[in-house]
Amino acid sequence: MNPNKNTIQNPTGIKIIGIIVLFSMVVACQSLLEQDITGDTVTLNSPPNGLHSEDYTQTFWWDDVKGASSYNLQVVSPSFDFMQKMVLDTNITDNQFTYSFYPDTFTCRIKAYNAAYETAFTYATFYIDSTEGPQIVVLKEPYNNSITNDSNLVFSWYKAENATNYRVLIKEGEDVISTIIAYETSIKYPDNLLETPLLVDGEYTWTVRSENEVGYSEYAAARSIMIDRIAPGTPTVIRPVNQDTIGNFEMAWKHGANSGSAISDSIIVYKDSTSNIEYLSLLITDTVFTHSGASSNKWYSFKIKAVDAATNQSGWSPIRYFYYQATTEGNK
C-alpha cells in the first residue's frame, strides 16, 4: 500500500495560508511598532468652541499627540448631526491648518492617527458672522437647464451687498461637481453681467460669488446650461413611397445626424397634389405620424423638418406625394 495514497496535495491552498499568516504577522508587528493612542485626546486650541468671528480666514491649531503621524480635520455646515454641506476633509502631518470661510455656522472635528491606531474626534462649533462680508449672489440668467443657440450669450446676476467685485466660474459638463474650468474671470462692481465668453457647443455649469477686502461669499448654487448652435440633419422619409397609394394615413421618417440637443419634428400635410392647400401643421416628438379623419380617395403631400431644443432647424425634406384610399369605411 502506498502511504501517500490518501494524502491530498494542494500547493495553492498552502500558498494562500502562507500569505494569510504573513499578513497577520505584519499587522501584529506594525501594532507593536506603533504607539497605542486610542486613549489620547486631541486638544484643539483654535478656534475655540462657540467662537463668533468676523474674520473669514481661520487657523485651526491643536496640540501634538505623541505617537501620532497625521491628523484628520473635517468641517461641515452647520453640524455633523444636521449636515448640509461638507466644507473640508483633509489629512495633515502638521498641527495647524488655515482655511477661508464665508458667513455661516460651522462645526469642525479632528482626530490623530498612526498606522495602527487613532483617537476619538474632538469637536468645536464656530460662527462666521461678519456684517461687512460680501453676500451670496442671486443668479438671473441663463436659467437652470436652459438650452440656447445664442452666439451672444450673456450671464447676469443681481447685485450683492458689500461686494467690490464678482468671481464668475464656468465649468465643462452638466455635473455641478465637475473640476474642468472652461472660463473664470473677475468682474468689478457695480457691473453684474458677463457678455459672450468664448464657449464652444456643449454642456456647462455656471456660478458667481461676491468678494471684497474682508473675504468672499459662498458660490451661488450652480446652474446647468447647454449651448447648441448646430442645426440637426434633414429627416429622411421612410414611408409612404412617393406617388404611392396607401390604405392607412401614416407617415414615417428617420432623423438625420445630430450632435446637440433633443429633436422634435415639424410636419406639414397638404390637401392636394400641388402642395398649395395646408391640411395639417404640427410639431411632434415621434418619428411616426398617424391620422384619422382624412378624406379618402384623394391626393395628399407632406414635408418634414427637424427642430432641436435650441430652436436650430434643418432644411425641409423633399415633398412626398401619396394617394389615400381608406381600407375601412371608418377611415373615409
GROMACS .gro file of C-alpha atoms in nm:
model
  332
    1MET     CA    1   0.000   0.000   0.000
    2ASN     CA    2   0.123   0.349  -0.091
    3PRO     CA    3   0.147   0.551   0.232
    4ASN     CA    4   0.078   0.872   0.034
    5LYS     CA    5  -0.230   0.737  -0.139
    6ASN     CA    6  -0.482   0.926   0.077
    7THR     CA    7  -0.274   1.246   0.106
    8ILE     CA    8  -0.422   1.546  -0.082
    9GLN     CA    9  -0.161   1.774  -0.234
   10ASN     CA   10  -0.289   2.137  -0.263
   11PRO     CA   11   0.003   2.374  -0.326
   12THR     CA   12  -0.235   2.667  -0.398
   13GLY     CA   13  -0.406   2.629  -0.062
   14ILE     CA   14  -0.070   2.614   0.114
   15LYS     CA   15   0.036   2.939  -0.057
   16ILE     CA   16  -0.285   3.115   0.049
   17ILE     CA   17  -0.242   3.002   0.410
   18GLY     CA   18   0.115   3.125   0.399
   19ILE     CA   19   0.009   3.468   0.272
   20ILE     CA   20  -0.256   3.498   0.544
   21VAL     CA   21  -0.006   3.404   0.813
   22LEU     CA   22   0.249   3.650   0.674
   23PHE     CA   23  -0.008   3.932   0.661
   24SER     CA   24  -0.113   3.862   1.020
   25MET     CA   25   0.248   3.877   1.129
   26VAL     CA   26   0.300   4.211   0.950
   27VAL     CA   27  -0.012   4.359   1.114
   28ALA     CA   28   0.096   4.229   1.453
   29CYS     CA   29   0.445   4.372   1.408
   30GLN     CA   30   0.301   4.706   1.294
   31SER     CA   31   0.083   4.722   1.604
   32LEU     CA   32   0.387   4.651   1.820
   33LEU     CA   33   0.590   4.922   1.644
   34GLU     CA   34   0.319   5.193   1.665
   35GLN     CA   35   0.221   5.363   1.991
   36ASP     CA   36  -0.135   5.297   2.106
   37ILE     CA   37  -0.304   5.640   2.106
   38THR     CA   38  -0.666   5.527   2.128
   39GLY     CA   39  -0.699   5.670   2.479
   40ASP     CA   40  -0.548   6.008   2.391
   41THR     CA   41  -0.741   6.325   2.304
   42VAL     CA   42  -0.659   6.598   2.054
   43THR     CA   43  -0.664   6.935   2.232
   44LEU     CA   44  -0.799   7.195   1.988
   45ASN     CA   45  -0.667   7.542   2.075
   46SER     CA   46  -0.824   7.738   1.790
   47PRO     CA   47  -1.093   7.805   1.701
   48PRO     CA   48  -1.244   7.770   2.049
   49ASN     CA   49  -1.589   7.613   2.074
   50GLY     CA   50  -1.861   7.878   2.032
   51LEU     CA   51  -1.635   8.133   1.860
   52HIS     CA   52  -1.812   8.423   1.682
   53SER     CA   53  -1.576   8.587   1.437
   54GLU     CA   54  -1.585   8.847   1.161
   55ASP     CA   55  -1.260   8.711   1.025
   56TYR     CA   56  -1.326   8.488   0.725
   57THR     CA   57  -0.982   8.326   0.748
   58GLN     CA   58  -0.946   8.087   1.041
   59THR     CA   59  -0.639   7.894   1.154
   60PHE     CA   60  -0.700   7.555   1.314
   61TRP     CA   61  -0.434   7.483   1.576
   62TRP     CA   62  -0.403   7.190   1.814
   63ASP     CA   63  -0.151   7.028   2.048
   64ASP     CA   64   0.060   6.749   1.906
   65VAL     CA   65  -0.037   6.398   2.013
   66LYS     CA   66   0.268   6.186   2.094
   67GLY     CA   67   0.281   5.883   1.869
   68ALA     CA   68   0.054   6.032   1.600
   69SER     CA   69   0.179   6.057   1.244
   70SER     CA   70  -0.112   6.256   1.095
   71TYR     CA   71  -0.439   6.432   1.175
   72ASN     CA   72  -0.776   6.421   1.000
   73LEU     CA   73  -0.961   6.756   1.001
   74GLN     CA   74  -1.322   6.782   0.886
   75VAL     CA   75  -1.551   7.087   0.871
   76VAL     CA   76  -1.923   7.081   0.787
   77SER     CA   77  -2.211   7.329   0.786
   78PRO     CA   78  -2.392   7.363   1.019
   79SER     CA   79  -2.327   7.043   1.221
   80PHE     CA   80  -2.248   6.674   1.183
   81ASP     CA   81  -2.595   6.583   1.312
   82PHE     CA   82  -2.768   6.804   1.052
   83MET     CA   83  -2.504   6.830   0.782
   84GLN     CA   84  -2.600   7.041   0.481
   85LYS     CA   85  -2.256   7.073   0.329
   86MET     CA   86  -1.916   6.907   0.367
   87VAL     CA   87  -1.681   7.206   0.358
   88LEU     CA   88  -1.345   7.045   0.431
   89ASP     CA   89  -1.197   6.697   0.475
   90THR     CA   90  -0.818   6.688   0.480
   91ASN     CA   91  -0.527   6.494   0.631
   92ILE     CA   92  -0.237   6.693   0.779
   93THR     CA   93   0.100   6.600   0.924
   94ASP     CA   94   0.148   6.941   1.093
   95ASN     CA   95  -0.051   7.072   1.391
   96GLN     CA   96  -0.214   7.370   1.218
   97PHE     CA   97  -0.414   7.444   0.905
   98THR     CA   98  -0.552   7.772   0.763
   99TYR     CA   99  -0.872   7.798   0.561
  100SER     CA  100  -1.100   8.081   0.435
  101PHE     CA  101  -1.474   8.058   0.510
  102TYR     CA  102  -1.789   8.263   0.445
  103PRO     CA  103  -2.070   8.380   0.679
  104ASP     CA  104  -2.235   8.068   0.821
  105THR     CA  105  -2.235   7.823   1.112
  106PHE     CA  106  -1.965   7.555   1.106
  107THR     CA  107  -1.865   7.252   1.311
  108CYS     CA  108  -1.517   7.105   1.294
  109ARG     CA  109  -1.375   6.782   1.428
  110ILE     CA  110  -1.021   6.647   1.440
  111LYS     CA  111  -0.858   6.317   1.529
  112ALA     CA  112  -0.499   6.191   1.542
  113TYR     CA  113  -0.389   5.861   1.392
  114ASN     CA  114  -0.093   5.643   1.301
  115ALA     CA  115  -0.059   5.323   1.101
  116ALA     CA  116  -0.232   5.112   1.367
  117TYR     CA  117  -0.434   5.335   1.600
  118GLU     CA  118  -0.646   5.650   1.608
  119THR     CA  119  -0.801   5.876   1.871
  120ALA     CA  120  -1.164   5.980   1.902
  121PHE     CA  121  -1.273   6.304   1.734
  122THR     CA  122  -1.260   6.638   1.916
  123TYR     CA  123  -1.542   6.877   1.816
  124ALA     CA  124  -1.591   7.256   1.807
  125THR     CA  125  -1.861   7.483   1.663
  126PHE     CA  126  -1.783   7.834   1.538
  127TYR     CA  127  -1.966   8.113   1.358
  128ILE     CA  128  -1.853   8.346   1.081
  129ASP     CA  129  -2.095   8.637   1.109
  130SER     CA  130  -1.930   8.943   0.957
  131THR     CA  131  -2.190   9.200   0.857
  132GLU     CA  132  -1.926   9.362   0.638
  133GLY     CA  133  -1.864   9.050   0.440
  134PRO     CA  134  -1.997   9.005   0.085
  135GLN     CA  135  -2.337   8.840   0.050
  136ILE     CA  136  -2.426   8.533  -0.157
  137VAL     CA  137  -2.511   8.623  -0.517
  138VAL     CA  138  -2.855   8.555  -0.666
  139LEU     CA  139  -2.823   8.447  -1.030
  140LYS     CA  140  -3.051   8.588  -1.302
  141GLU     CA  141  -2.987   8.440  -1.648
  142PRO     CA  142  -2.935   8.197  -1.815
  143TYR     CA  143  -3.188   7.992  -1.619
  144ASN     CA  144  -3.110   7.646  -1.487
  145ASN     CA  145  -3.124   7.370  -1.751
  146SER     CA  146  -3.160   7.626  -2.030
  147ILE     CA  147  -3.066   7.533  -2.387
  148THR     CA  148  -2.960   7.804  -2.629
  149ASN     CA  149  -2.813   7.866  -2.973
  150ASP     CA  150  -2.740   8.229  -2.894
  151SER     CA  151  -2.392   8.334  -3.004
  152ASN     CA  152  -2.419   8.647  -2.786
  153LEU     CA  153  -2.461   8.464  -2.458
  154VAL     CA  154  -2.489   8.690  -2.152
  155PHE     CA  155  -2.453   8.573  -1.790
  156SER     CA  156  -2.617   8.805  -1.536
  157TRP     CA  157  -2.689   8.821  -1.163
  158TYR     CA  158  -2.838   9.056  -0.904
  159LYS     CA  159  -2.607   9.295  -0.723
  160ALA     CA  160  -2.487   9.171  -0.383
  161GLU     CA  161  -2.439   9.391  -0.077
  162ASN     CA  162  -2.083   9.481   0.025
  163ALA     CA  163  -1.935   9.338  -0.295
  164THR     CA  164  -1.641   9.510  -0.466
  165ASN     CA  165  -1.615   9.252  -0.741
  166TYR     CA  166  -1.758   8.918  -0.854
  167ARG     CA  167  -1.589   8.591  -0.945
  168VAL     CA  168  -1.759   8.414  -1.238
  169LEU     CA  169  -1.688   8.042  -1.276
  170ILE     CA  170  -1.797   7.832  -1.575
  171LYS     CA  171  -1.717   7.459  -1.579
  172GLU     CA  172  -1.745   7.200  -1.853
  173GLY     CA  173  -2.007   6.925  -1.825
  174GLU     CA  174  -2.354   6.909  -1.675
  175ASP     CA  175  -2.229   6.777  -1.339
  176VAL     CA  176  -2.205   7.050  -1.073
  177ILE     CA  177  -1.903   6.878  -0.918
  178SER     CA  178  -1.702   6.899  -1.240
  179THR     CA  179  -1.346   7.023  -1.191
  180ILE     CA  180  -1.282   7.121  -1.554
  181ILE     CA  181  -1.285   7.501  -1.566
  182ALA     CA  182  -1.388   7.638  -1.905
  183TYR     CA  183  -1.384   8.006  -1.811
  184GLU     CA  184  -1.309   8.208  -1.499
  185THR     CA  185  -1.289   8.584  -1.458
  186SER     CA  186  -1.336   8.870  -1.214
  187ILE     CA  187  -1.597   9.143  -1.276
  188LYS     CA  188  -1.568   9.479  -1.099
  189TYR     CA  189  -1.868   9.608  -0.904
  190PRO     CA  190  -2.117   9.758  -0.998
  191ASP     CA  191  -2.112   9.556  -1.323
  192ASN     CA  192  -2.324   9.243  -1.283
  193LEU     CA  193  -2.306   9.067  -1.617
  194LEU     CA  194  -2.059   8.884  -1.838
  195GLU     CA  195  -2.102   8.905  -2.214
  196THR     CA  196  -2.013   8.634  -2.462
  197PRO     CA  197  -1.728   8.426  -2.324
  198LEU     CA  198  -1.579   8.210  -2.598
  199LEU     CA  199  -1.758   7.882  -2.527
  200VAL     CA  200  -1.784   7.600  -2.778
  201ASP     CA  201  -2.101   7.395  -2.813
  202GLY     CA  202  -2.154   7.166  -2.515
  203GLU     CA  203  -2.288   7.140  -2.160
  204TYR     CA  204  -2.173   7.369  -1.880
  205THR     CA  205  -2.247   7.482  -1.525
  206TRP     CA  206  -2.205   7.843  -1.417
  207THR     CA  207  -2.198   8.023  -1.084
  208VAL     CA  208  -2.086   8.351  -0.925
  209ARG     CA  209  -1.957   8.461  -0.585
  210SER     CA  210  -1.911   8.813  -0.444
  211GLU     CA  211  -1.582   8.936  -0.298
  212ASN     CA  212  -1.443   9.231  -0.102
  213GLU     CA  213  -1.145   9.314   0.121
  214VAL     CA  214  -1.296   9.111   0.409
  215GLY     CA  215  -1.326   8.790   0.210
  216TYR     CA  216  -1.567   8.622  -0.027
  217SER     CA  217  -1.910   8.462  -0.020
  218GLU     CA  218  -2.001   8.105  -0.094
  219TYR     CA  219  -2.064   8.039  -0.464
  220ALA     CA  220  -2.430   8.061  -0.567
  221ALA     CA  221  -2.599   7.729  -0.647
  222ALA     CA  222  -2.463   7.634  -0.989
  223ARG     CA  223  -2.691   7.633  -1.293
  224SER     CA  224  -2.670   7.396  -1.589
  225ILE     CA  225  -2.682   7.523  -1.945
  226MET     CA  226  -2.638   7.372  -2.291
  227ILE     CA  227  -2.502   7.561  -2.591
  228ASP     CA  228  -2.610   7.412  -2.924
  229ARG     CA  229  -2.554   7.614  -3.240
  230ILE     CA  230  -2.550   7.325  -3.489
  231ALA     CA  231  -2.865   7.251  -3.687
  232PRO     CA  232  -2.982   6.888  -3.697
  233GLY     CA  233  -2.973   6.694  -4.023
  234THR     CA  234  -3.273   6.687  -4.256
  235PRO     CA  235  -3.511   6.394  -4.186
  236THR     CA  236  -3.533   6.110  -4.439
  237VAL     CA  237  -3.887   5.992  -4.520
  238ILE     CA  238  -3.929   5.614  -4.497
  239ARG     CA  239  -4.294   5.583  -4.595
  240PRO     CA  240  -4.509   5.629  -4.789
  241VAL     CA  241  -4.311   5.588  -5.108
  242ASN     CA  242  -4.355   5.883  -5.342
  243GLN     CA  243  -4.672   5.858  -5.556
  244ASP     CA  244  -4.781   5.551  -5.357
  245THR     CA  245  -5.139   5.455  -5.274
  246ILE     CA  246  -5.188   5.384  -4.903
  247GLY     CA  247  -5.476   5.245  -4.700
  248ASN     CA  248  -5.366   5.388  -4.363
  249PHE     CA  249  -5.292   5.757  -4.323
  250GLU     CA  250  -4.945   5.714  -4.178
  251MET     CA  251  -4.606   5.875  -4.238
  252ALA     CA  252  -4.270   5.760  -4.100
  253TRP     CA  253  -3.918   5.901  -4.120
  254LYS     CA  254  -3.578   5.888  -3.953
  255HIS     CA  255  -3.367   6.170  -3.817
  256GLY     CA  256  -3.051   6.297  -3.975
  257ALA     CA  257  -2.723   6.347  -3.792
  258ASN     CA  258  -2.748   6.535  -3.464
  259SER     CA  259  -2.476   6.610  -3.210
  260GLY     CA  260  -2.671   6.856  -3.000
  261SER     CA  261  -2.996   6.887  -2.807
  262ALA     CA  262  -3.312   6.677  -2.833
  263ILE     CA  263  -3.507   6.683  -3.160
  264SER     CA  264  -3.872   6.735  -3.245
  265ASP     CA  265  -4.016   6.735  -3.596
  266SER     CA  266  -4.232   6.987  -3.776
  267ILE     CA  267  -4.462   6.824  -4.031
  268ILE     CA  268  -4.691   6.995  -4.282
  269VAL     CA  269  -4.952   6.796  -4.475
  270TYR     CA  270  -5.119   6.945  -4.782
  271LYS     CA  271  -5.465   6.853  -4.903
  272ASP     CA  272  -5.385   6.833  -5.273
  273SER     CA  273  -5.114   6.716  -5.509
  274THR     CA  274  -4.980   7.067  -5.569
  275SER     CA  275  -4.887   7.146  -5.206
  276ASN     CA  276  -5.095   7.463  -5.202
  277ILE     CA  277  -5.370   7.385  -4.951
  278GLU     CA  278  -5.239   7.325  -4.599
  279TYR     CA  279  -5.428   7.047  -4.419
  280LEU     CA  280  -5.220   6.985  -4.104
  281SER     CA  281  -4.925   7.157  -3.940
  282LEU     CA  282  -4.787   7.032  -3.609
  283LEU     CA  283  -4.475   6.965  -3.404
  284ILE     CA  284  -4.426   6.609  -3.280
  285THR     CA  285  -4.159   6.418  -3.089
  286ASP     CA  286  -4.218   6.079  -3.253
  287THR     CA  287  -4.091   5.970  -3.596
  288VAL     CA  288  -4.425   5.817  -3.695
  289PHE     CA  289  -4.741   6.018  -3.755
  290THR     CA  290  -5.083   5.853  -3.786
  291HIS     CA  291  -5.400   6.048  -3.858
  292SER     CA  292  -5.768   5.957  -3.870
  293GLY     CA  293  -6.042   6.166  -4.025
  294ALA     CA  294  -5.877   6.246  -4.356
  295SER     CA  295  -6.094   6.229  -4.668
  296SER     CA  296  -6.041   5.912  -4.867
  297ASN     CA  297  -5.971   5.879  -5.239
  298LYS     CA  298  -5.769   6.198  -5.252
  299TRP     CA  299  -5.412   6.308  -5.317
  300TYR     CA  300  -5.201   6.445  -5.030
  301SER     CA  301  -4.845   6.567  -4.993
  302PHE     CA  302  -4.621   6.640  -4.696
  303LYS     CA  303  -4.278   6.758  -4.588
  304ILE     CA  304  -4.081   6.736  -4.260
  305LYS     CA  305  -3.802   6.926  -4.091
  306ALA     CA  306  -3.620   6.870  -3.762
  307VAL     CA  307  -3.616   7.130  -3.483
  308ASP     CA  308  -3.390   7.083  -3.180
  309ALA     CA  309  -3.440   7.212  -2.826
  310ALA     CA  310  -3.218   7.512  -2.900
  311THR     CA  311  -3.453   7.604  -3.193
  312ASN     CA  312  -3.197   7.514  -3.461
  313GLN     CA  313  -3.380   7.387  -3.771
  314SER     CA  314  -3.288   7.154  -4.053
  315GLY     CA  315  -3.395   7.203  -4.412
  316TRP     CA  316  -3.727   7.062  -4.530
  317SER     CA  317  -3.734   6.709  -4.667
  318PRO     CA  318  -3.832   6.680  -5.036
  319ILE     CA  319  -4.211   6.688  -5.071
  320ARG     CA  320  -4.358   6.338  -5.082
  321TYR     CA  321  -4.692   6.272  -5.260
  322PHE     CA  322  -4.937   5.989  -5.189
  323TYR     CA  323  -5.291   5.885  -5.273
  324TYR     CA  324  -5.503   5.796  -4.970
  325GLN     CA  325  -5.761   5.521  -5.020
  326ALA     CA  326  -5.903   5.419  -4.685
  327THR     CA  327  -5.907   5.046  -4.615
  328THR     CA  328  -6.220   5.065  -4.395
  329GLU     CA  329  -6.537   5.268  -4.402
  330GLY     CA  330  -6.445   5.424  -4.067
  331ASN     CA  331  -6.135   5.583  -4.214
  332LYS     CA  332  -6.310   5.751  -4.506
   0.00000   0.00000   0.00000
